[in-house]
mmCIF file of C-alpha atoms and ligand atoms in Angstrom:
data_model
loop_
_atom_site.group_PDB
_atom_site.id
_atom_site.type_symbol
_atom_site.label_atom_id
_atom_site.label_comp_id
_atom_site.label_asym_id
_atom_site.label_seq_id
_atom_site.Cartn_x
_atom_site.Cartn_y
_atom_site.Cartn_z
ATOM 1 C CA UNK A 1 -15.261 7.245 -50.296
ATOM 2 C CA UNK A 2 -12.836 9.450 -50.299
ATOM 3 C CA UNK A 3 -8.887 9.423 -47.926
ATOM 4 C CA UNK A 4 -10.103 8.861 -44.909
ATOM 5 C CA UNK A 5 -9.651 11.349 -42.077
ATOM 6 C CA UNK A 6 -7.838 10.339 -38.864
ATOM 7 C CA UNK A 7 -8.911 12.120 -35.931
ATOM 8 C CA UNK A 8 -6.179 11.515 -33.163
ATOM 9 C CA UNK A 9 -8.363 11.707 -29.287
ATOM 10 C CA UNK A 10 -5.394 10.221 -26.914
ATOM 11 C CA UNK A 11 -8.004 8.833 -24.799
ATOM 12 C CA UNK A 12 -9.748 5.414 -25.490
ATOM 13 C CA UNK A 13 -13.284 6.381 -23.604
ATOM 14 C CA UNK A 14 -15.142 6.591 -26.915
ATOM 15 C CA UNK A 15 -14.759 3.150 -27.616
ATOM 16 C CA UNK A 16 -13.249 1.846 -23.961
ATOM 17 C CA UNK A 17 -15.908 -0.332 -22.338
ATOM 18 C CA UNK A 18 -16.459 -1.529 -26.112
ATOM 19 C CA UNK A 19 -13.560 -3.112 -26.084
ATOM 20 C CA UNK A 20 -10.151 -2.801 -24.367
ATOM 21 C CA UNK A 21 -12.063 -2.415 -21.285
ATOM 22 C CA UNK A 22 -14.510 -5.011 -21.485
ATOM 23 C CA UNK A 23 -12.761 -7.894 -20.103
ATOM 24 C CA UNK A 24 -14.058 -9.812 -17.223
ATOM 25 C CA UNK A 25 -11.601 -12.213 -16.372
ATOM 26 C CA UNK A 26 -9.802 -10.535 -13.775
ATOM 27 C CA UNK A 27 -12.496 -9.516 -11.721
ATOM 28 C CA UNK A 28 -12.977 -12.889 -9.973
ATOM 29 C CA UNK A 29 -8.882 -12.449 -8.557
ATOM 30 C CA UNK A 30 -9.665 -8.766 -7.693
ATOM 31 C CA UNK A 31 -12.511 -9.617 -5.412
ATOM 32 C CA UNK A 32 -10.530 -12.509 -3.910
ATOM 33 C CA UNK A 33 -7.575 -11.057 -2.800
ATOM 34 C CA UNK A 34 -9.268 -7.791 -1.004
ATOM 35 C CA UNK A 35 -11.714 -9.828 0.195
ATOM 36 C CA UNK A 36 -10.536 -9.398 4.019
ATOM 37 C CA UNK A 37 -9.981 -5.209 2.745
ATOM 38 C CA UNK A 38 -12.659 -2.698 4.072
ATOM 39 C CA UNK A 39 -10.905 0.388 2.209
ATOM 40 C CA UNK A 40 -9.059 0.188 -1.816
ATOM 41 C CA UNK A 41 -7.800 2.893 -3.377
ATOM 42 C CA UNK A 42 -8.037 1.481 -7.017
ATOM 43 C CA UNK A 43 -5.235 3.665 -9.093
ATOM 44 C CA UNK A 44 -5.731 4.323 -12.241
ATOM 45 C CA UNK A 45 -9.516 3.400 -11.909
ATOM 46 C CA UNK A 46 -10.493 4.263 -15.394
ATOM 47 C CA UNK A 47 -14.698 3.960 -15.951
ATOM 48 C CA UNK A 48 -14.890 1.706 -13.449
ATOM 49 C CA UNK A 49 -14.386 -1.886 -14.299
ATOM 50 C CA UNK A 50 -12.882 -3.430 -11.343
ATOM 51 C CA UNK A 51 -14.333 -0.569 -8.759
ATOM 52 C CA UNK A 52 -17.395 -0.979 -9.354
ATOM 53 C CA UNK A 53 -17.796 -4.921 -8.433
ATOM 54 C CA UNK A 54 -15.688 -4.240 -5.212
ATOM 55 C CA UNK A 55 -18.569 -1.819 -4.811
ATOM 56 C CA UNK A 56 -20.954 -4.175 -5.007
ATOM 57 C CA UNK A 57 -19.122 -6.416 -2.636
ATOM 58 C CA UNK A 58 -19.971 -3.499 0.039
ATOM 59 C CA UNK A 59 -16.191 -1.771 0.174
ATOM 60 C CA UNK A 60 -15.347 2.045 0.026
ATOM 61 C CA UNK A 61 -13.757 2.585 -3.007
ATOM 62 C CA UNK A 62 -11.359 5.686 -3.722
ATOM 63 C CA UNK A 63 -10.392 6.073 -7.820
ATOM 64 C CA UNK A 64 -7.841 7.885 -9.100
ATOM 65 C CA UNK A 65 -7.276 9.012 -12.897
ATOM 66 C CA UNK A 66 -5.720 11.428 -14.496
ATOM 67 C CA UNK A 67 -7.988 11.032 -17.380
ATOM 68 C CA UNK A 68 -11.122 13.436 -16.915
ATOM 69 C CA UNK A 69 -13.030 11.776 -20.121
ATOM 70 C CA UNK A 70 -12.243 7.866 -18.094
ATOM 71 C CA UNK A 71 -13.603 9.726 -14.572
ATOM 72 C CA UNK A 72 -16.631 11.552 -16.413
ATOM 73 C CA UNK A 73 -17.491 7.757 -18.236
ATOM 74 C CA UNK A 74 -16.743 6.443 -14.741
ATOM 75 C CA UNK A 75 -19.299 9.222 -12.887
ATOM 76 C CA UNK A 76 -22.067 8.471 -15.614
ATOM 77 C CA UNK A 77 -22.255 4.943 -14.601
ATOM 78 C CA UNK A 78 -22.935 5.284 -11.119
ATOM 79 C CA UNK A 79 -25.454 8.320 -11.313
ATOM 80 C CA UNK A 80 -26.850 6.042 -14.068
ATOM 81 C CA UNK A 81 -26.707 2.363 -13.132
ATOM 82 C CA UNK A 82 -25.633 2.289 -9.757
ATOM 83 C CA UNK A 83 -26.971 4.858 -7.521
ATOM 84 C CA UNK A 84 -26.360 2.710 -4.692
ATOM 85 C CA UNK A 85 -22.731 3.012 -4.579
ATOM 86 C CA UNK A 86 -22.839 7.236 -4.581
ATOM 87 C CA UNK A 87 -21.964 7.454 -0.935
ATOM 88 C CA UNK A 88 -19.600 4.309 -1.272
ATOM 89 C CA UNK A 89 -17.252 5.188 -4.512
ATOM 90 C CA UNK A 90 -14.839 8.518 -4.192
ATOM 91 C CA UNK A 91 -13.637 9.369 -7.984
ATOM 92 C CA UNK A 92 -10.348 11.820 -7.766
ATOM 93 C CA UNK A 93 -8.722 12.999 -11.106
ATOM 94 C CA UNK A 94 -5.171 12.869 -9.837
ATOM 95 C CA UNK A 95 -1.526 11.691 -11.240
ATOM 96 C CA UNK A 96 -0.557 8.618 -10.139
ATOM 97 C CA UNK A 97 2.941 9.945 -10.019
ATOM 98 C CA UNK A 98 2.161 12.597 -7.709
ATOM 99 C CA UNK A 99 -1.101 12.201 -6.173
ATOM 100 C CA UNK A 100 -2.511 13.859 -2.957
ATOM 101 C CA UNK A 101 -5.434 12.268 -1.106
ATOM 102 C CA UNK A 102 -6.045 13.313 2.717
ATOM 103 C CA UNK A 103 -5.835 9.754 4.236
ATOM 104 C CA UNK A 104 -3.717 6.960 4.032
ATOM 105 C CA UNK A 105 -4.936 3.275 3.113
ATOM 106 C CA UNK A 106 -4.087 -0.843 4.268
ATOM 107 C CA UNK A 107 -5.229 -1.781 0.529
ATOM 108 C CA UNK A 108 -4.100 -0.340 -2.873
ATOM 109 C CA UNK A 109 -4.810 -1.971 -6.299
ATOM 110 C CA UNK A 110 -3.557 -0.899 -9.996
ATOM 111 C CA UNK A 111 -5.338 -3.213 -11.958
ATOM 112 C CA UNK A 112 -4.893 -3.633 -15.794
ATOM 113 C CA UNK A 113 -1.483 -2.881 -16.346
ATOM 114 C CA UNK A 114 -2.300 1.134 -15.600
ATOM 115 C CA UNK A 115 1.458 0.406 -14.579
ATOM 116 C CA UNK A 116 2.616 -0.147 -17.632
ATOM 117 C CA UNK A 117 2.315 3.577 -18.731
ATOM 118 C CA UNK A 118 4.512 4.994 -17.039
ATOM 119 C CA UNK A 119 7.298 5.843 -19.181
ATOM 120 C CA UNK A 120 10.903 6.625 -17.422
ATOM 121 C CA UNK A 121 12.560 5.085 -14.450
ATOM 122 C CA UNK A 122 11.529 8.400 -12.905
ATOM 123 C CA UNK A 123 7.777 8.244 -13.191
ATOM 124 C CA UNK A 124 7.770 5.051 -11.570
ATOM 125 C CA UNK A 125 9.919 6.268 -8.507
ATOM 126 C CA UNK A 126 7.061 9.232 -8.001
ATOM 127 C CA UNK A 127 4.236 6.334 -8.401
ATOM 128 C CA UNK A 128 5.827 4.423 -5.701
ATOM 129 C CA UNK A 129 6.931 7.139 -3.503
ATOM 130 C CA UNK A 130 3.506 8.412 -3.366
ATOM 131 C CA UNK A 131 1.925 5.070 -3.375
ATOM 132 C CA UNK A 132 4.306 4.744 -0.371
ATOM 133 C CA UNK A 133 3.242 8.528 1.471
ATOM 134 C CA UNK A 134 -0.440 6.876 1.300
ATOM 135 C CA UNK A 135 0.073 3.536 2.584
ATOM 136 C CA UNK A 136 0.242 2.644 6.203
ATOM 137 C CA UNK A 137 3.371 0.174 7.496
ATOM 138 C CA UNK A 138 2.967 -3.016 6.048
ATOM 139 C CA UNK A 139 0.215 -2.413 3.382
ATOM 140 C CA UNK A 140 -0.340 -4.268 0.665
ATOM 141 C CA UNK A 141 -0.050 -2.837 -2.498
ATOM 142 C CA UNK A 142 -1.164 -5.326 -5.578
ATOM 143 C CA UNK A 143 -0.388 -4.753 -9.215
ATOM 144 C CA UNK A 144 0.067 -6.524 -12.075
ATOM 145 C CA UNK A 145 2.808 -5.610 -15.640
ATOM 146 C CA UNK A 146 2.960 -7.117 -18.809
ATOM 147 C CA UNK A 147 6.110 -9.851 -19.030
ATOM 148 C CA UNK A 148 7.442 -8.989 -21.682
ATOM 149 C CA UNK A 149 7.854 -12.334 -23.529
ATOM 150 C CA UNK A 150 4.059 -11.528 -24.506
ATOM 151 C CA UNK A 151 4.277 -11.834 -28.544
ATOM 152 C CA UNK A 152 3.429 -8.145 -29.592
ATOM 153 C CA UNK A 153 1.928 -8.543 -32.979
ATOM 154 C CA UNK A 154 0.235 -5.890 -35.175
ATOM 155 C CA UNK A 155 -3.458 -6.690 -34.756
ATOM 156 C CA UNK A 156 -6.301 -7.068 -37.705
ATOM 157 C CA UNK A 157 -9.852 -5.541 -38.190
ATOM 158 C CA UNK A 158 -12.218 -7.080 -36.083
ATOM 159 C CA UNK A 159 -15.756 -6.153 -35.849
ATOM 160 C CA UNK A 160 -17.134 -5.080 -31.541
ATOM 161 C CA UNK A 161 -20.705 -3.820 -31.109
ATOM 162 C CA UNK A 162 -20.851 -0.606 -28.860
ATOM 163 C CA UNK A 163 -22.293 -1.213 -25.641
ATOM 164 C CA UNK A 164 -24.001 1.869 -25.040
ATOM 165 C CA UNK A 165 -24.896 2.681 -28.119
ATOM 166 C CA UNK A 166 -25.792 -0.572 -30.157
ATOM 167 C CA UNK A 167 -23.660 0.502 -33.161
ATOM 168 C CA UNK A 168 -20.672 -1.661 -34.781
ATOM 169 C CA UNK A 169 -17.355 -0.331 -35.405
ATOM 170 C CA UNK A 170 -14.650 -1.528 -36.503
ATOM 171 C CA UNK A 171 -10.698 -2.081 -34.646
ATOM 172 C CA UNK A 172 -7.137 -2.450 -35.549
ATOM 173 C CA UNK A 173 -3.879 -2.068 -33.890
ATOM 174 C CA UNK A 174 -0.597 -0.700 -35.544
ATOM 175 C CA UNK A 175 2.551 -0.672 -32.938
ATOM 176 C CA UNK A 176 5.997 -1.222 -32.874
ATOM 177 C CA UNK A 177 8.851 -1.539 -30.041
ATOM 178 C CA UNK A 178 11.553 1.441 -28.579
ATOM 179 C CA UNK A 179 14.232 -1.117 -27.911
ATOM 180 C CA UNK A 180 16.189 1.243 -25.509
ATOM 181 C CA UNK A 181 13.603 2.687 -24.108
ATOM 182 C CA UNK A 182 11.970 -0.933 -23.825
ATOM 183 C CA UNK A 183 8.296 0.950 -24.787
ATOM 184 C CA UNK A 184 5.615 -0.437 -27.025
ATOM 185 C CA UNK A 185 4.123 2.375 -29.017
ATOM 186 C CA UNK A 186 0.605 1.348 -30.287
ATOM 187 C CA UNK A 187 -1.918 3.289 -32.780
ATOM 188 C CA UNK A 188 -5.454 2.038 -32.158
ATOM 189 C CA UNK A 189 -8.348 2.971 -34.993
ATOM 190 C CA UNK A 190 -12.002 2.687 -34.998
ATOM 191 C CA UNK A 191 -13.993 3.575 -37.429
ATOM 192 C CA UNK A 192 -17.999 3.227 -37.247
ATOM 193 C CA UNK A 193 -18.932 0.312 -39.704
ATOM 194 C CA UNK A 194 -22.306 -2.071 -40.750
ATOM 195 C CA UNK A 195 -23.564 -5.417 -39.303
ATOM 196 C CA UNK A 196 -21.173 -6.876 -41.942
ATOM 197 C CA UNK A 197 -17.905 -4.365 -41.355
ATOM 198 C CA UNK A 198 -18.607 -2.469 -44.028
ATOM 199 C CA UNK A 199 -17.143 1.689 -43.044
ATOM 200 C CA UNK A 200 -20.173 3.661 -42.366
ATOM 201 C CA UNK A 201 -17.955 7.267 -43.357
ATOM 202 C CA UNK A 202 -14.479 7.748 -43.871
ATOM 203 C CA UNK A 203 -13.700 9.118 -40.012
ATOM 204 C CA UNK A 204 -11.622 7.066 -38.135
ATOM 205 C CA UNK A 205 -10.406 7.870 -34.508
ATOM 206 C CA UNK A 206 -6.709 7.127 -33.733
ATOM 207 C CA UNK A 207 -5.992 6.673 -29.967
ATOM 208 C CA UNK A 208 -2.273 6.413 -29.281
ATOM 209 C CA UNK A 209 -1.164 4.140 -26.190
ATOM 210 C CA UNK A 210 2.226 3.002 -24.654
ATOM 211 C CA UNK A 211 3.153 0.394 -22.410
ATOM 212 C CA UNK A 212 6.932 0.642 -21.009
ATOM 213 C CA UNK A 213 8.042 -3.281 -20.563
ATOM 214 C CA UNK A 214 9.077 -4.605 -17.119
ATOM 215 C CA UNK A 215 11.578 -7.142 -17.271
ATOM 216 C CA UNK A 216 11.046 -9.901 -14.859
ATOM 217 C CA UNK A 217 14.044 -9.037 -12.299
ATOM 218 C CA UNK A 218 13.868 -5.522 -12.829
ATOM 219 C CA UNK A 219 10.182 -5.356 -11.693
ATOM 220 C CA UNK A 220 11.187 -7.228 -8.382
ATOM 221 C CA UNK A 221 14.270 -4.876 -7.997
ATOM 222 C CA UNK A 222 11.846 -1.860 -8.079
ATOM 223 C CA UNK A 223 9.395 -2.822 -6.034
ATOM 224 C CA UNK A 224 12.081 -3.564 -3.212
ATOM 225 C CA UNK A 225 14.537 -0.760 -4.228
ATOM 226 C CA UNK A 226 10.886 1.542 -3.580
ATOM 227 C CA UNK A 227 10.356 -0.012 -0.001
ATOM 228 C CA UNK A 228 8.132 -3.182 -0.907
ATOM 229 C CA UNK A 229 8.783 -6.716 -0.104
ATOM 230 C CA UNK A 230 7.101 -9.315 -2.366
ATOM 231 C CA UNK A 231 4.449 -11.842 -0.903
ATOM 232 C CA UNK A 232 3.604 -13.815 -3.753
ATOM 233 C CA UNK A 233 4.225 -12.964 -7.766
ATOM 234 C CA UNK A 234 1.624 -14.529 -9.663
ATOM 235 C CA UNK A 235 1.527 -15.610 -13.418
ATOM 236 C CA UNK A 236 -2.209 -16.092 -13.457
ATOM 237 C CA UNK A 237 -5.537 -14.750 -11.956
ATOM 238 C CA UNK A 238 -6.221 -18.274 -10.617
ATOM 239 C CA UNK A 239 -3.087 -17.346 -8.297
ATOM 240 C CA UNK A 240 -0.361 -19.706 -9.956
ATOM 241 C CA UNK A 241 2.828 -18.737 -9.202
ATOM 242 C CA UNK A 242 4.855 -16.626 -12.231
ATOM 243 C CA UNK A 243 7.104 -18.883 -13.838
ATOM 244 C CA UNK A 244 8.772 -16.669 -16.697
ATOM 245 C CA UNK A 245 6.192 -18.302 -19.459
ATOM 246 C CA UNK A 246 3.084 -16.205 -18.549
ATOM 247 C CA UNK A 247 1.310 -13.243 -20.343
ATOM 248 C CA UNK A 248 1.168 -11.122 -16.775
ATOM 249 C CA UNK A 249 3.484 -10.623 -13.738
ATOM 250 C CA UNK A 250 1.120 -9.980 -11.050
ATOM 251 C CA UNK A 251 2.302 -9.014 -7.583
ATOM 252 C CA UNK A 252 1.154 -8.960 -3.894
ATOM 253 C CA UNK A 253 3.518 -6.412 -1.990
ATOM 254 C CA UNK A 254 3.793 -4.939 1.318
ATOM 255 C CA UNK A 255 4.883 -1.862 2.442
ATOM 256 C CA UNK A 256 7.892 -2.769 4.987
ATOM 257 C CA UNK A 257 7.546 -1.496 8.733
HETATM 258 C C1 SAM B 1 -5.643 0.108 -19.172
HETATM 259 S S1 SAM B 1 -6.576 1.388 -18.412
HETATM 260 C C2 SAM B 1 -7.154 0.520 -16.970
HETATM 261 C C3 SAM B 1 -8.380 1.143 -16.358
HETATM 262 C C4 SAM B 1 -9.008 0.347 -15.218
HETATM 263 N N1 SAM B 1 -8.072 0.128 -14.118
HETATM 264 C C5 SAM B 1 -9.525 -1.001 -15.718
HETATM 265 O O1 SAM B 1 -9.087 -2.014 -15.169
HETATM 266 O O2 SAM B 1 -10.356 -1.014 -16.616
HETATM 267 C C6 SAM B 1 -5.301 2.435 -17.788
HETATM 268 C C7 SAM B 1 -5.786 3.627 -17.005
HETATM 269 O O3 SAM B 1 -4.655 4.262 -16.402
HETATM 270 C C8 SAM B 1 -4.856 5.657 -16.475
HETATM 271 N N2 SAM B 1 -3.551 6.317 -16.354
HETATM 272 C C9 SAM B 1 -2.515 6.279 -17.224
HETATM 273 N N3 SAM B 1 -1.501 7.021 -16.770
HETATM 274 C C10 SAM B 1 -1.913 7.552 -15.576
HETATM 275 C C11 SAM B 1 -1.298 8.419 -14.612
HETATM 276 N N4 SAM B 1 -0.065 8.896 -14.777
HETATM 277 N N5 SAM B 1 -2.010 8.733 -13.506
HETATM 278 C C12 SAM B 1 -3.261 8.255 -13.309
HETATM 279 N N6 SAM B 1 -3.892 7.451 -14.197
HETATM 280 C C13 SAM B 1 -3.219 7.098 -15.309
HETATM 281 C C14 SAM B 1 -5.531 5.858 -17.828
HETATM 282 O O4 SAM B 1 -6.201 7.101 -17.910
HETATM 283 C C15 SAM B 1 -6.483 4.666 -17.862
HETATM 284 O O5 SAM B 1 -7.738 4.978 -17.312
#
C-alpha cells in the first residue's frame, strides 16, 4: 500500500450516524423537558437525531442547518423511513447566526453541543440575537456546552460498522487546544477497513471540527448579558444540577418579558 491519500470533506455526513451521531443517551432528557411543547425549532438539527423522536412524540418540528449534506442525510430519512412525519418536520438550511424563519416559537432546542461551534464572541451574539428575534417573551430556550474540564485526549483507532451500508471503517481523532482563543481544533479520519480493521485502500477522509470552550461563568454571563435568565443548569441528562465536575453544562433559559 502505498502513502495514503487524505481527502479533507469538512462535513462528517459520510460517516455521521456511524458514529459521532449515533448516541442515544440524550434523547430520553430531550423528550422530557418539551414534553408540555407543541412547537421546537431544533437548531442545528443535523440528520435528524433528536427531531426525529420528538416527531414521533406527535410535535411540529422546524430544523435548521447550515450544512446542506446534514439536511439532504436528514431529508433521506424521512422520505425513506418515516413518511409519517412529512407534513410534521420543516428542514431549513439556514445560519444559526443569522437565521430568518417567518414565525416566532415558545420552544427552542440546540442539542449536541451545535453551540460549541461557534467560534468568536461575535458569532454567539448573532446566535442569540436571532434566537432572541424568534422567540416569544418568556420562551425557553435549552442548550447544552461542553465544560471545559472534559479531559481532551487524542483518540485511537477503533473499529464502527456503517449503518447504512454494513461496511467497517475505521476512526481516529488528532486535536489540540488554541489557548487564547479557548478552541479545540480536531482532525477526524476514516478510512474503510475489514471485519478485523485491516485498511481496505489507502483513502482516508479527514473531517476537520472545532468546538470553542465555554467556561462555566462565562456561559451564564452570556446567556444573561443576551436577554436570558437561567431556570435550571444541569450537569446531567437525568437533570442533576451542574456542579463544576460534569462532562456537559446543560441549560434551561427563558427569554425575559
Ligand atoms: C454535533 S452536530 C449535532 C447535530 C444534531 N443536533 C444532533 O444532535 O445529532 C452539530 C451540527 O451543527 C451544525 N452547525 C454548525 N455550525 C452551524 C451554524 N453556524 N449554523 C447552523 N448549523 C450549524 C452542523 O452542521 C451540525 O449538523
Amino acid at each position: 500500500m502505498g502513502k495514503p491519500k487524505i481527502y479533507r470533506n469538512f462535513t462528517t455526513v459520510e460517516f455521521y450516524d456511524s458514529y459521532l451521531g449515533n448516541s442515544t443517551e440524550d434523547i430520553p432528557f430531550w423528550l422530557e423537558v418539551t414534553k408540555n411543547d407543541q412547537e421546537i425549532l431544533d437548531i442545528g438539527c443535523g440528520t435528524g437525531r433528536v427531531a426525529i423522536p420528538l416527531g414521533i412524540q406527535g410535535k411540529t418540528v422546524y430544523g435548521i442547518d447550515n450544512s446542506m449534506a446534514m439536511l439532504q442525510a436528514f431529508r433521506e430519512k424521512i422520505n425513506n423511513q418515516y413518511p409519517q412525519l412529512k407534513n410534521q418536520i420543516h428542514i431549513h438550511q439556514q445560519d444559526m447566526r443569522s437565521f430568518h424563519i417567518d414565525k416566532k416559537f415558545h420552544t427552542m432546542i440546540i442539542p449536541d453541543i451545535s453551540f460549541n461551534h461557534l467560534a468568536t464572541n461575535q458569532d454567539v451574539n448573532d446566535t442569540l440575537q436571532s434566537i432572541n428575534q424568534h422567540l416569544f417573551p418568556g420562551g425557553k430556550l435549552i442548550l447544552e456546552v461542553i465544560n471545559p474540564i472534559r479531559v481532551v485526549t487524542n483518540q485511537t483507532k477503533t473499529i464502527h460498522k456503517h449503518v447504512q451500508t454494513g461496511k467497517y471503517f475505521l476512526t481516529w481523532t488528532l486535536g489540540k487546544y488554541i489557548h487564547d482563543k479557548q478552541i479545540y481544533e480536531t482532525a477526524n479520519y476514516y478510512q474503510y477497513c475489514d471485519a478485523q480493521g485491516k485498511p481496505e485502500n489507502d483513502k482516508i477522509t479527514q473531517v476537520n471540527i472545532y468546538y470553542r470552550f465555554y467556561y462555566p461563568q462565562e456561559m451564564d454571563y452570556i446567556l444573561e448579558a443576551n436577554g436570558f435568565r437561567i431556570i435550571n443548569k444541569y450537569g446531567g441528562y437525568d437533570q442533576s444540577p451542574f456542579t463544576g465536575k460534569e462532562d456537559l453544562q446543560i441549560y434551561i433559559v427563558r427569554k425575559n418579558k
